[in-house]
Amino acid sequence: MARVVVDVMLKPEILDPQGQAAQRALPRLGFEGIAEVRQGKRFELEVEGPLDEAALARIREIAETFLANTVIEDFRVHPVESARGAA
């Protein structure tokens, strides 16, 4: 089986209150020098069969219609080198 990761992030122009809260907390915890924090979502999908262009197109369709709200979020689909259980 192949693994594909879909990263979903708010578009840059969309306010990210969770990211802002994390950014404000970092200096209080002793972490300086972080200019911005954006919070997002990561989905890992295991694909049956070969990870060819048709499978990646299907994953992009899933991301666009189900995993991300494309009005306010962008997404990126990328294959992972090895599936679970591989060395």
CSV table of C-alpha atoms in Angstrom, one decimal:
chain,number,residue,atom,x,y,z
A,1,MET,CA,0.0,0.0,0.0
A,2,ALA,CA,1.1,3.5,-0.7
A,3,ARG,CA,0.6,6.5,1.7
A,4,VAL,CA,-0.5,9.9,0.6
A,5,VAL,CA,-0.5,13.0,2.8
A,6,VAL,CA,-2.9,15.9,2.3
A,7,ASP,CA,-2.0,19.1,4.2
A,8,VAL,CA,-4.8,21.6,4.5
A,9,MET,CA,-4.1,25.2,5.6
A,10,LEU,CA,-6.2,28.3,5.8
A,11,LYS,CA,-5.6,30.7,2.9
A,12,PRO,CA,-3.1,33.5,3.9
A,13,GLU,CA,-5.8,36.1,3.9
A,14,ILE,CA,-8.0,34.2,6.3
A,15,LEU,CA,-7.7,35.0,10.0
A,16,ASP,CA,-6.2,32.1,12.0
A,17,PRO,CA,-7.1,32.6,15.7
A,18,GLN,CA,-5.5,29.3,16.8
A,19,GLY,CA,-2.3,30.1,15.1
A,20,GLN,CA,-2.3,33.6,16.7
A,21,ALA,CA,-2.9,32.1,20.1
A,22,ALA,CA,0.0,29.7,19.7
A,23,GLN,CA,2.2,32.6,18.5
A,24,ARG,CA,1.3,34.7,21.6
A,25,ALA,CA,2.1,31.8,23.9
A,26,LEU,CA,5.5,31.0,22.5
A,27,PRO,CA,7.4,33.9,24.1
A,28,ARG,CA,5.8,33.2,27.5
A,29,LEU,CA,7.2,29.6,27.2
A,30,GLY,CA,10.7,30.9,26.4
A,31,PHE,CA,10.6,30.5,22.6
A,32,GLU,CA,11.6,33.7,20.9
A,33,GLY,CA,12.0,34.7,17.2
A,34,ILE,CA,8.9,33.2,15.7
A,35,ALA,CA,7.3,35.8,13.4
A,36,GLU,CA,4.0,33.9,12.6
A,37,VAL,CA,2.2,30.6,13.4
A,38,ARG,CA,-0.5,29.1,11.1
A,39,GLN,CA,-2.4,26.1,12.2
A,40,GLY,CA,-3.6,23.5,9.7
A,41,LYS,CA,-4.7,19.9,9.3
A,42,ARG,CA,-2.9,16.8,8.1
A,43,PHE,CA,-4.6,13.8,6.6
A,44,GLU,CA,-2.8,10.5,5.8
A,45,LEU,CA,-4.5,8.2,3.4
A,46,GLU,CA,-3.4,4.7,2.5
A,47,VAL,CA,-4.1,3.8,-1.0
A,48,GLU,CA,-4.9,0.3,-2.3
A,49,GLY,CA,-3.1,-0.5,-5.5
A,50,PRO,CA,-0.5,1.5,-7.4
A,51,LEU,CA,0.0,5.2,-6.7
A,52,ASP,CA,-0.3,6.3,-10.3
A,53,GLU,CA,-1.7,9.6,-11.7
A,54,ALA,CA,-5.3,8.3,-11.6
A,55,ALA,CA,-5.0,7.5,-7.9
A,56,LEU,CA,-3.4,10.9,-7.2
A,57,ALA,CA,-6.2,12.6,-9.2
A,58,ARG,CA,-8.7,10.7,-7.0
A,59,ILE,CA,-7.0,11.9,-3.8
A,60,ARG,CA,-7.0,15.5,-5.1
A,61,GLU,CA,-10.7,15.2,-5.8
A,62,ILE,CA,-11.3,13.8,-2.2
A,63,ALA,CA,-9.2,16.7,-0.8
A,64,GLU,CA,-11.1,19.3,-2.8
A,65,THR,CA,-14.6,18.0,-2.1
A,66,PHE,CA,-14.3,16.6,1.4
A,67,LEU,CA,-11.1,17.3,3.3
A,68,ALA,CA,-10.7,21.0,2.6
A,69,ASN,CA,-13.1,23.9,2.4
A,70,THR,CA,-11.6,25.5,-0.7
A,71,VAL,CA,-13.4,28.8,-0.1
A,72,ILE,CA,-11.1,29.4,2.9
A,73,GLU,CA,-8.4,26.6,2.7
A,74,ASP,CA,-5.7,25.5,0.4
A,75,PHE,CA,-4.5,21.9,0.2
A,76,ARG,CA,-1.4,20.1,-1.0
A,77,VAL,CA,-1.3,16.4,-1.9
A,78,HIS,CA,2.0,14.6,-1.7
A,79,PRO,CA,3.0,10.9,-1.7
A,80,VAL,CA,5.1,9.5,1.2
A,81,GLU,CA,8.1,7.4,0.4
A,82,SER,CA,7.0,4.2,2.2
A,83,ALA,CA,3.8,2.9,3.7
A,84,ARG,CA,3.3,1.7,7.3
A,85,GLY,CA,5.2,-1.4,8.2
A,86,ALA,CA,8.0,-0.7,5.7
A,87,ALA,CA,11.6,-0.2,7.0
